[in-house]
Amino acid sequence: QVQFAESGGGLVQPGGSLTLSCVVSGSVFIIHAMNWFRQVPGKQRELVAEINSGGVTNYLDSVKGRFTISRDNAKNSVYLQMNSLKPEDTAVYYCYGLIGTGPYDSPHGYWGQGTQVTVSS
């Protein structure tokens, strides 16, 4: 069993910053890609940022230059540093990991519970 613990969401003014954290625990053998998604009511969940096991990153165009994804493999953690936040960044942010739970097991995708980010004055 795999558990996610997300933290760092909250209310921030436009132009402000927040850092989201996601710690993975449980039956983790190896973590491949780790991603951050976001979703607003009535819209599809969208990929915000991703980082693979080698540290290669990719970002949604609208957050490039403002958001930075990073990971700490020793702590089974992924982070999302969000700067210059805009009202349109308001959403529930979800951590997602492609995780193998054993040396012979195929990796599966797991989701965190989500954390609310609200950008408003």
Short mmCIF file of C-alpha atoms in Angstrom, two decimals:
data_model
loop_
_atom_site.label_atom_id
_atom_site.label_comp_id
_atom_site.label_asym_id
_atom_site.label_seq_id
_atom_site.Cartn_x
_atom_site.Cartn_y
_atom_site.Cartn_z
CA GLN A 1 0.00 0.00 0.00
CA VAL A 2 1.20 3.46 -0.93
CA GLN A 3 0.32 6.66 0.94
CA PHE A 4 0.74 10.27 -0.07
CA ALA A 5 0.97 13.23 2.27
CA GLU A 6 0.48 16.57 0.54
CA SER A 7 0.92 19.93 2.20
CA GLY A 8 1.60 23.58 1.49
CA GLY A 9 -1.62 24.81 -0.06
CA GLY A 10 -3.46 27.88 1.13
CA LEU A 11 -4.58 31.40 0.35
CA VAL A 12 -2.07 33.79 -1.19
CA GLN A 13 -2.29 37.21 -2.83
CA PRO A 14 -1.52 37.64 -6.54
CA GLY A 15 2.22 37.83 -7.04
CA GLY A 16 2.86 35.73 -3.97
CA SER A 17 4.54 32.36 -3.57
CA LEU A 18 3.72 28.93 -2.19
CA THR A 19 5.59 25.65 -2.03
CA LEU A 20 3.70 22.37 -2.24
CA SER A 21 5.19 19.20 -0.81
CA CYS A 22 4.28 15.57 -1.37
CA VAL A 23 5.82 12.73 0.62
CA VAL A 24 5.30 9.14 -0.46
CA SER A 25 5.39 6.32 2.08
CA GLY A 26 4.42 2.69 2.39
CA SER A 27 5.34 -0.16 0.07
CA VAL A 28 7.60 1.86 -2.19
CA PHE A 29 10.34 0.06 -4.07
CA ILE A 30 11.05 2.65 -6.75
CA ILE A 31 9.48 5.93 -7.82
CA HIS A 32 9.65 6.73 -11.51
CA ALA A 33 8.00 9.94 -12.68
CA MET A 34 6.37 12.30 -10.22
CA ASN A 35 3.94 14.94 -11.36
CA TRP A 36 1.76 17.76 -10.13
CA PHE A 37 -1.71 18.15 -11.64
CA ARG A 38 -4.40 20.72 -10.90
CA GLN A 39 -8.12 20.86 -11.33
CA VAL A 40 -10.82 23.50 -11.08
CA PRO A 41 -14.52 22.65 -10.83
CA GLY A 42 -16.03 21.82 -14.19
CA LYS A 43 -12.70 21.37 -15.94
CA GLN A 44 -10.44 18.44 -16.64
CA ARG A 45 -7.44 17.81 -14.46
CA GLU A 46 -4.35 19.21 -16.18
CA LEU A 47 -0.68 18.36 -15.89
CA VAL A 48 1.22 21.27 -14.38
CA ALA A 49 4.72 19.86 -14.03
CA GLU A 50 6.52 16.55 -14.22
CA ILE A 51 9.93 15.24 -13.24
CA ASN A 52 11.33 11.85 -14.15
CA SER A 53 13.72 9.68 -12.19
CA GLY A 54 16.67 11.38 -13.88
CA GLY A 55 15.51 14.84 -12.91
CA VAL A 56 14.30 15.90 -16.36
CA THR A 57 11.40 18.31 -16.03
CA ASN A 58 8.51 19.49 -18.15
CA TYR A 59 5.96 22.25 -17.51
CA LEU A 60 2.59 23.51 -18.63
CA ASP A 61 3.24 26.53 -20.84
CA SER A 62 1.30 28.91 -18.59
CA VAL A 63 3.52 28.16 -15.57
CA LYS A 64 6.93 28.09 -17.26
CA GLY A 65 9.31 30.50 -15.59
CA ARG A 66 7.10 30.75 -12.50
CA PHE A 67 6.87 27.19 -11.15
CA THR A 68 9.71 24.80 -10.36
CA ILE A 69 9.32 21.09 -9.67
CA SER A 70 11.97 19.21 -7.76
CA ARG A 71 12.33 15.88 -6.01
CA ASP A 72 14.32 14.37 -3.17
CA ASN A 73 14.72 10.69 -3.90
CA ALA A 74 16.14 9.94 -0.46
CA LYS A 75 12.95 11.29 1.11
CA ASN A 76 10.54 9.97 -1.57
CA SER A 77 9.34 13.53 -1.96
CA VAL A 78 8.39 15.94 -4.70
CA TYR A 79 7.95 19.69 -4.40
CA LEU A 80 6.37 22.45 -6.44
CA GLN A 81 7.71 25.94 -5.87
CA MET A 82 5.15 28.41 -7.21
CA ASN A 83 6.13 32.05 -7.67
CA SER A 84 4.35 35.05 -9.17
CA LEU A 85 1.04 33.38 -8.57
CA LYS A 86 -1.99 34.51 -10.53
CA PRO A 87 -5.72 34.15 -9.82
CA GLU A 88 -5.94 31.66 -12.68
CA ASP A 89 -3.58 29.36 -10.76
CA THR A 90 -6.38 28.80 -8.25
CA ALA A 91 -7.16 25.07 -8.20
CA VAL A 92 -6.84 21.88 -6.23
CA TYR A 93 -3.32 20.58 -6.80
CA TYR A 94 -2.71 16.84 -6.86
CA CYS A 95 0.51 14.91 -6.56
CA TYR A 96 0.85 11.86 -8.80
CA GLY A 97 3.53 9.21 -8.78
CA LEU A 98 4.38 6.28 -11.04
CA ILE A 99 5.54 3.80 -8.42
CA GLY A 100 6.83 0.27 -8.31
CA THR A 101 6.14 -1.64 -5.11
CA GLY A 102 8.52 -4.51 -5.76
CA PRO A 103 11.48 -5.51 -7.94
CA TYR A 104 9.28 -7.60 -10.26
CA ASP A 105 6.12 -5.51 -10.14
CA SER A 106 4.96 -3.26 -12.94
CA PRO A 107 4.69 0.36 -11.83
CA HIS A 108 1.27 1.83 -11.10
CA GLY A 109 0.01 5.38 -10.83
CA TYR A 110 -1.02 6.74 -7.44
CA TRP A 111 -2.71 10.02 -6.52
CA GLY A 112 -2.45 12.25 -3.50
CA GLN A 113 -5.56 13.63 -1.82
CA GLY A 114 -5.12 17.14 -3.23
CA THR A 115 -4.42 20.49 -1.64
CA GLN A 116 -6.29 23.71 -2.33
CA VAL A 117 -4.41 26.72 -3.68
CA THR A 118 -6.34 29.97 -3.81
CA VAL A 119 -4.84 33.12 -5.32
CA SER A 120 -6.94 36.13 -4.45
CA SER A 121 -6.64 39.65 -3.08
#
